[in-house]
PDB file of C-alpha atoms in Angstrom:
ATOM      1  CA  MET A  26     -12.204 -23.200   9.795  1.00 82.00           C
ATOM      2  CA  ILE A  27     -13.094 -22.585   5.800  1.00 82.00           C
ATOM      3  CA  ASP A  28     -11.990 -25.768   5.294  1.00 85.00           C
ATOM      4  CA  LEU A  29     -13.762 -27.453   7.988  1.00 90.00           C
ATOM      5  CA  SER A  30     -17.383 -25.699   6.837  1.00 90.00           C
ATOM      6  CA  LEU A  31     -16.396 -27.140   3.196  1.00 91.00           C
ATOM      7  CA  TYR A  32     -15.563 -30.561   3.582  1.00 92.00           C
ATOM      8  CA  VAL A  33     -19.444 -30.348   6.047  1.00 93.00           C
ATOM      9  CA  ALA A  34     -20.944 -29.284   3.111  1.00 92.00           C
ATOM     10  CA  LEU A  35     -19.245 -31.656   0.954  1.00 92.00           C
ATOM     11  CA  GLY A  36     -20.593 -34.451   3.257  1.00 93.00           C
ATOM     12  CA  MET A  37     -23.966 -32.340   3.464  1.00 92.00           C
ATOM     13  CA  VAL A  38     -23.998 -32.208  -0.302  1.00 93.00           C
ATOM     14  CA  GLY A  39     -23.172 -35.850  -1.005  1.00 93.00           C
ATOM     15  CA  LEU A  40     -26.031 -36.982   1.133  1.00 93.00           C
ATOM     16  CA  ALA A  41     -27.838 -34.724  -0.382  1.00 92.00           C
ATOM     17  CA  GLN A  42     -27.155 -36.396  -3.724  1.00 93.00           C
ATOM     18  CA  LEU A  43     -27.600 -40.237  -2.230  1.00 93.00           C
ATOM     19  CA  MET A  44     -31.043 -39.461  -1.696  1.00 91.00           C
ATOM     20  CA  ALA A  45     -32.014 -38.014  -4.693  1.00 91.00           C
ATOM     21  CA  MET A  46     -29.956 -41.191  -5.857  1.00 93.00           C
ATOM     22  CA  VAL A  47     -32.772 -43.509  -3.713  1.00 93.00           C
ATOM     23  CA  ARG A  48     -35.868 -41.570  -4.804  1.00 91.00           C
ATOM     24  CA  LEU A  49     -34.112 -42.062  -8.870  1.00 91.00           C
ATOM     25  CA  VAL A  50     -34.654 -45.589  -7.703  1.00 93.00           C
ATOM     26  CA  ILE A  51     -37.990 -45.580  -6.297  1.00 90.00           C
ATOM     27  CA  GLY A  52     -39.664 -43.043  -8.014  1.00 77.00           C
ATOM     28  CA  PRO A  53     -43.167 -44.451  -8.716  1.00 85.00           C
ATOM     29  CA  ASP A  54     -43.492 -42.197 -12.081  1.00 86.00           C
ATOM     30  CA  THR A  55     -41.355 -40.983 -14.740  1.00 87.00           C
ATOM     31  CA  GLY A  56     -42.174 -37.364 -13.850  1.00 87.00           C
ATOM     32  CA  ASP A  57     -40.201 -38.467 -10.186  1.00 90.00           C
ATOM     33  CA  ARG A  58     -37.669 -40.172 -12.003  1.00 91.00           C
ATOM     34  CA  ILE A  59     -36.967 -36.988 -14.029  1.00 91.00           C
ATOM     35  CA  LEU A  60     -37.225 -34.947 -11.098  1.00 91.00           C
ATOM     36  CA  ALA A  61     -34.709 -37.088  -9.143  1.00 92.00           C
ATOM     37  CA  LEU A  62     -32.046 -36.436 -12.135  1.00 92.00           C
ATOM     38  CA  ASP A  63     -32.628 -32.727 -12.379  1.00 92.00           C
ATOM     39  CA  THR A  64     -32.063 -32.678  -8.653  1.00 92.00           C
ATOM     40  CA  MET A  65     -29.149 -34.865  -8.962  1.00 93.00           C
ATOM     41  CA  VAL A  66     -27.645 -32.599 -11.640  1.00 93.00           C
ATOM     42  CA  ILE A  67     -28.041 -29.822  -9.144  1.00 92.00           C
ATOM     43  CA  ASN A  68     -26.474 -31.594  -6.661  1.00 93.00           C
ATOM     44  CA  ALA A  69     -23.357 -32.529  -8.789  1.00 93.00           C
ATOM     45  CA  ILE A  70     -22.896 -28.590  -9.606  1.00 92.00           C
ATOM     46  CA  GLY A  71     -22.642 -28.521  -5.858  1.00 91.00           C
ATOM     47  CA  LEU A  72     -20.211 -30.609  -5.414  1.00 92.00           C
ATOM     48  CA  ILE A  73     -18.390 -29.513  -8.180  1.00 92.00           C
ATOM     49  CA  ILE A  74     -18.458 -25.962  -7.151  1.00 90.00           C
ATOM     50  CA  LEU A  75     -17.127 -27.090  -3.515  1.00 90.00           C
ATOM     51  CA  GLY A  76     -14.038 -29.287  -5.322  1.00 91.00           C
ATOM     52  CA  GLY A  77     -12.980 -26.140  -6.967  1.00 88.00           C
ATOM     53  CA  ALA A  78     -13.205 -24.035  -3.779  1.00 87.00           C
ATOM     54  CA  ILE A  79     -11.280 -26.785  -1.388  1.00 88.00           C
ATOM     55  CA  TRP A  80      -8.408 -27.551  -4.062  1.00 88.00           C
ATOM     56  CA  GLY A  81      -8.273 -23.779  -4.663  1.00 80.00           C
ATOM     57  CA  THR A  82      -9.449 -23.962  -8.381  1.00 81.00           C
ATOM     58  CA  GLN A  83     -10.573 -21.953 -11.108  1.00 80.00           C
ATOM     59  CA  ILE A  84     -11.170 -24.272 -13.724  1.00 84.00           C
ATOM     60  CA  TYR A  85     -13.756 -26.086 -12.545  1.00 86.00           C
ATOM     61  CA  PHE A  86     -15.584 -23.519 -13.466  1.00 85.00           C
ATOM     62  CA  GLU A  87     -16.436 -24.555 -17.160  1.00 87.00           C
ATOM     63  CA  SER A  88     -17.392 -28.056 -16.156  1.00 90.00           C
ATOM     64  CA  ALA A  89     -19.905 -26.630 -13.850  1.00 89.00           C
ATOM     65  CA  MET A  90     -21.385 -24.506 -16.487  1.00 90.00           C
ATOM     66  CA  ILE A  91     -21.137 -27.375 -18.847  1.00 91.00           C
ATOM     67  CA  PHE A  92     -23.111 -29.766 -16.092  1.00 90.00           C
ATOM     68  CA  ALA A  93     -25.792 -26.843 -15.749  1.00 90.00           C
ATOM     69  CA  MET A  94     -26.165 -26.345 -19.734  1.00 92.00           C
ATOM     70  CA  LEU A  95     -26.178 -30.591 -20.252  1.00 93.00           C
ATOM     71  CA  GLY A  96     -28.284 -30.847 -17.517  1.00 91.00           C
ATOM     72  CA  PHE A  97     -31.380 -28.055 -18.595  1.00 92.00           C
ATOM     73  CA  VAL A  98     -30.938 -29.511 -22.229  1.00 93.00           C
ATOM     74  CA  SER A  99     -31.625 -33.592 -20.839  1.00 93.00           C
ATOM     75  CA  THR A 100     -34.500 -32.533 -18.671  1.00 92.00           C
ATOM     76  CA  VAL A 101     -36.109 -30.778 -21.166  1.00 92.00           C
ATOM     77  CA  ALA A 102     -35.362 -33.887 -23.894  1.00 92.00           C
ATOM     78  CA  ILE A 103     -36.423 -36.494 -21.493  1.00 91.00           C
ATOM     79  CA  ALA A 104     -40.055 -34.500 -20.761  1.00 90.00           C
ATOM     80  CA  ARG A 105     -40.177 -33.700 -24.620  1.00 89.00           C
ATOM     81  CA  PHE A 106     -40.160 -37.468 -25.711  1.00 89.00           C
ATOM     82  CA  VAL A 107     -42.038 -39.081 -22.258  1.00 87.00           C
ATOM     83  CA  LEU A 108     -45.019 -36.225 -23.702  1.00 85.00           C
ATOM     84  CA  ARG A 109     -44.669 -36.294 -27.394  1.00 80.00           C
ATOM     85  CA  GLY A 110     -42.799 -39.790 -28.133  1.00 77.00           C
ATOM     86  CA  ASP A 111     -40.878 -37.216 -30.416  1.00 75.00           C
ATOM     87  CA  ILE A 112     -37.899 -34.202 -29.199  1.00 74.00           C
ATOM     88  CA  ILE A 113     -37.205 -32.231 -32.530  1.00 75.00           C
ATOM     89  CA  GLU A 114     -40.327 -32.319 -34.680  1.00 70.00           C
TER      90      GLU A 114
ATOM     91  CA  MET B  30     -11.132 -13.328  10.470  1.00 82.00           C
ATOM     92  CA  LEU B  31     -14.602 -11.472   9.717  1.00 87.00           C
ATOM     93  CA  ILE B  32     -14.619 -12.588   6.191  1.00 87.00           C
ATOM     94  CA  GLU B  33     -14.032 -16.389   7.255  1.00 87.00           C
ATOM     95  CA  ILE B  34     -16.837 -16.334   9.174  1.00 91.00           C
ATOM     96  CA  LEU B  35     -18.727 -15.162   6.383  1.00 91.00           C
ATOM     97  CA  ILE B  36     -18.030 -17.226   3.748  1.00 90.00           C
ATOM     98  CA  ALA B  37     -17.802 -20.568   6.209  1.00 91.00           C
ATOM     99  CA  LEU B  38     -22.145 -19.451   7.330  1.00 92.00           C
ATOM    100  CA  VAL B  39     -22.826 -18.818   3.656  1.00 93.00           C
ATOM    101  CA  ILE B  40     -21.428 -22.326   2.371  1.00 93.00           C
ATOM    102  CA  LEU B  41     -23.159 -23.650   4.986  1.00 93.00           C
ATOM    103  CA  ASN B  42     -26.060 -22.230   3.841  1.00 93.00           C
ATOM    104  CA  GLY B  43     -25.922 -23.542   0.952  1.00 92.00           C
ATOM    105  CA  ALA B  44     -25.574 -27.088   1.869  1.00 93.00           C
ATOM    106  CA  VAL B  45     -28.078 -26.989   3.783  1.00 94.00           C
ATOM    107  CA  PHE B  46     -30.364 -25.696   1.620  1.00 94.00           C
ATOM    108  CA  THR B  47     -29.250 -28.098  -0.731  1.00 93.00           C
ATOM    109  CA  LEU B  48     -29.776 -31.183   1.463  1.00 93.00           C
ATOM    110  CA  VAL B  49     -33.308 -29.923   3.045  1.00 93.00           C
ATOM    111  CA  GLY B  50     -34.254 -29.994  -1.335  1.00 91.00           C
ATOM    112  CA  SER B  51     -32.917 -33.430  -1.440  1.00 92.00           C
ATOM    113  CA  TYR B  52     -34.622 -34.310   1.868  1.00 92.00           C
ATOM    114  CA  GLY B  53     -37.992 -33.168   0.332  1.00 91.00           C
ATOM    115  CA  LEU B  54     -37.594 -35.129  -2.804  1.00 90.00           C
ATOM    116  CA  LEU B  55     -37.180 -38.101  -0.657  1.00 89.00           C
ATOM    117  CA  LYS B  56     -39.887 -37.490   2.395  1.00 89.00           C
ATOM    118  CA  LEU B  57     -42.762 -35.717   0.485  1.00 89.00           C
ATOM    119  CA  THR B  58     -45.515 -37.663  -1.157  1.00 88.00           C
ATOM    120  CA  GLY B  59     -47.383 -36.948  -4.314  1.00 85.00           C
ATOM    121  CA  PRO B  60     -45.544 -36.246  -7.554  1.00 84.00           C
ATOM    122  CA  MET B  61     -46.318 -32.438  -7.540  1.00 86.00           C
ATOM    123  CA  SER B  62     -45.887 -31.990  -3.716  1.00 88.00           C
ATOM    124  CA  ARG B  63     -42.129 -33.642  -4.986  1.00 89.00           C
ATOM    125  CA  LEU B  64     -41.841 -31.171  -7.376  1.00 89.00           C
ATOM    126  CA  HIS B  65     -41.862 -27.860  -4.819  1.00 89.00           C
ATOM    127  CA  ALA B  66     -38.675 -29.289  -3.018  1.00 88.00           C
ATOM    128  CA  PRO B  67     -35.551 -29.466  -5.137  1.00 87.00           C
ATOM    129  CA  THR B  68     -36.480 -25.683  -5.869  1.00 88.00           C
ATOM    130  CA  LYS B  69     -34.482 -24.880  -2.520  1.00 87.00           C
ATOM    131  CA  ALA B  70     -31.508 -26.572  -3.957  1.00 86.00           C
ATOM    132  CA  SER B  71     -31.849 -24.812  -7.240  1.00 87.00           C
ATOM    133  CA  THR B  72     -32.144 -21.411  -6.237  1.00 89.00           C
ATOM    134  CA  LEU B  73     -31.054 -20.625  -2.697  1.00 91.00           C
ATOM    135  CA  GLY B  74     -28.426 -23.984  -2.146  1.00 91.00           C
ATOM    136  CA  VAL B  75     -26.961 -23.719  -5.161  1.00 91.00           C
ATOM    137  CA  GLY B  76     -26.703 -19.792  -4.959  1.00 91.00           C
ATOM    138  CA  SER B  77     -25.455 -19.550  -1.670  1.00 92.00           C
ATOM    139  CA  LEU B  78     -22.953 -22.642  -2.830  1.00 91.00           C
ATOM    140  CA  LEU B  79     -21.626 -20.439  -5.504  1.00 91.00           C
ATOM    141  CA  LEU B  80     -21.782 -17.020  -3.344  1.00 91.00           C
ATOM    142  CA  GLY B  81     -19.367 -18.780  -0.786  1.00 90.00           C
ATOM    143  CA  SER B  82     -17.258 -19.604  -3.884  1.00 89.00           C
ATOM    144  CA  ILE B  83     -16.821 -15.941  -5.048  1.00 88.00           C
ATOM    145  CA  LEU B  84     -16.381 -14.652  -1.681  1.00 89.00           C
ATOM    146  CA  HIS B  85     -13.784 -17.294  -1.210  1.00 87.00           C
ATOM    147  CA  ALA B  86     -11.825 -16.477  -4.224  1.00 85.00           C
ATOM    148  CA  PHE B  87     -11.510 -12.793  -4.124  1.00 86.00           C
ATOM    149  CA  ALA B  88     -10.144 -14.147   0.233  1.00 85.00           C
ATOM    150  CA  SER B  89      -7.931 -15.871  -1.169  1.00 81.00           C
ATOM    151  CA  GLY B  90      -6.272 -13.359  -3.704  1.00 79.00           C
ATOM    152  CA  GLU B  91      -7.338 -14.088  -7.360  1.00 77.00           C
ATOM    153  CA  GLY B  92     -11.277 -12.963  -7.437  1.00 74.00           C
ATOM    154  CA  SER B  93     -13.353 -14.026 -10.555  1.00 77.00           C
ATOM    155  CA  MET B  94     -16.942 -13.258 -10.986  1.00 79.00           C
ATOM    156  CA  HIS B  95     -17.166 -16.961 -13.408  1.00 80.00           C
ATOM    157  CA  GLU B  96     -19.768 -17.942 -10.614  1.00 83.00           C
ATOM    158  CA  VAL B  97     -22.253 -15.031 -11.650  1.00 88.00           C
ATOM    159  CA  LEU B  98     -22.901 -17.092 -14.747  1.00 88.00           C
ATOM    160  CA  VAL B  99     -23.579 -20.550 -13.462  1.00 88.00           C
ATOM    161  CA  MET B 100     -26.285 -18.820 -11.227  1.00 89.00           C
ATOM    162  CA  ALA B 101     -27.877 -16.832 -13.974  1.00 91.00           C
ATOM    163  CA  PHE B 102     -28.415 -19.980 -16.148  1.00 90.00           C
ATOM    164  CA  LEU B 103     -29.743 -22.059 -13.802  1.00 90.00           C
ATOM    165  CA  PHE B 104     -31.809 -19.298 -12.241  1.00 90.00           C
ATOM    166  CA  VAL B 105     -33.252 -18.458 -15.911  1.00 92.00           C
ATOM    167  CA  THR B 106     -33.403 -22.662 -16.766  1.00 91.00           C
ATOM    168  CA  ALA B 107     -34.930 -24.050 -13.299  1.00 90.00           C
ATOM    169  CA  PRO B 108     -38.947 -22.429 -13.881  1.00 90.00           C
ATOM    170  CA  ILE B 109     -38.655 -23.678 -17.390  1.00 92.00           C
ATOM    171  CA  SER B 110     -37.473 -27.407 -16.356  1.00 91.00           C
ATOM    172  CA  ALA B 111     -40.221 -27.636 -13.337  1.00 90.00           C
ATOM    173  CA  ASN B 112     -42.957 -26.384 -15.950  1.00 90.00           C
ATOM    174  CA  PHE B 113     -42.219 -29.561 -18.383  1.00 90.00           C
ATOM    175  CA  ILE B 114     -42.014 -31.791 -15.189  1.00 90.00           C
ATOM    176  CA  ALA B 115     -45.441 -30.539 -14.036  1.00 89.00           C
ATOM    177  CA  LYS B 116     -46.978 -30.849 -17.283  1.00 88.00           C
ATOM    178  CA  VAL B 117     -45.454 -34.197 -17.191  1.00 88.00           C
ATOM    179  CA  ASN B 118     -46.911 -35.840 -14.167  1.00 87.00           C
ATOM    180  CA  LEU B 119     -50.048 -33.961 -15.316  1.00 85.00           C
ATOM    181  CA  HIS B 120     -50.356 -35.328 -18.803  1.00 83.00           C
ATOM    182  CA  ARG B 121     -49.713 -39.148 -17.404  1.00 81.00           C
ATOM    183  CA  LEU B 122     -51.453 -38.942 -13.927  1.00 79.00           C
ATOM    184  CA  ARG B 123     -54.611 -37.650 -14.809  1.00 77.00           C
ATOM    185  CA  GLY B 124     -54.572 -38.401 -18.646  1.00 73.00           C
ATOM    186  CA  ARG B 125     -56.660 -36.632 -20.958  1.00 72.00           C
ATOM    187  CA  PRO B 126     -60.671 -36.691 -19.093  1.00 73.00           C
ATOM    188  CA  GLU B 127     -59.450 -35.080 -16.171  1.00 74.00           C
ATOM    189  CA  LEU B 128     -57.802 -31.835 -18.302  1.00 74.00           C
ATOM    190  CA  PRO B 129     -59.631 -28.351 -18.644  1.00 76.00           C
ATOM    191  CA  PRO B 130     -59.728 -27.591 -21.977  1.00 75.00           C
ATOM    192  CA  PRO B 131     -57.157 -25.446 -23.673  1.00 74.00           C
ATOM    193  CA  PRO B 132     -58.002 -21.720 -24.067  1.00 77.00           C
ATOM    194  CA  GLU B 133     -58.197 -21.530 -27.733  1.00 75.00           C
ATOM    195  CA  SER B 134     -60.243 -23.926 -29.985  1.00 71.00           C
ATOM    196  CA  ARG B 135     -56.885 -25.647 -30.183  1.00 72.00           C
ATOM    197  CA  ASP B 136     -56.138 -29.274 -28.349  1.00 73.00           C
ATOM    198  CA  TRP B 137     -53.332 -29.651 -25.899  1.00 73.00           C
ATOM    199  CA  ALA B 138     -49.907 -29.739 -28.094  1.00 70.00           C
ATOM    200  CA  THR B 139     -49.190 -33.395 -26.373  1.00 71.00           C
ATOM    201  CA  TYR B 140     -52.540 -34.830 -27.558  1.00 73.00           C
ATOM    202  CA  ALA B 141     -52.340 -32.744 -31.262  1.00 68.00           C
ATOM    203  CA  GLU B 142     -51.770 -34.426 -34.674  1.00 65.00           C
ATOM    204  CA  LYS B 143     -48.021 -34.181 -35.452  1.00 58.00           C
TER     205      LYS B 143
END
């Protein structure tokens, strides 16, 4: 039953990733595209965690942690670049 | 048996909230209301998935609490990035004339001299 729920959850999070990708493509303004990228990073963390649970290993935890850190830093970097024209002044 | 039902429910709960967050991102109209939807995915969605992963690891014999680190990092950084995205929307869509004056005598940091 856990396996079935893991695969169903994998499909749902993958569908969510596709929806965020559609918003990334059609997003009317830069803020929407930044938000879509942030959401895609969140969904990718969810997918990595689900993959780690399906294959029963602990090594995917590090990649999830790195995804979380890089996603936050890149979101802040893009937002600062759009606002200010420069990232580190 | 009971722990299996609990793990399945927690994981499906997280997946449903993640899906709802991205569906709201796609469906809502207006940039500021779109900002509201994915917060469900980043707190309750991924939080439930990580909790399910912790429970699954304990149930299969090699328990670890590593995922709590990812959860704490996401919970700390989600408001900061949301604040930045809201500021991008505010400054790009409203523009200079509609912004309220900043509380002190200085200008907004976006428009201040470098």
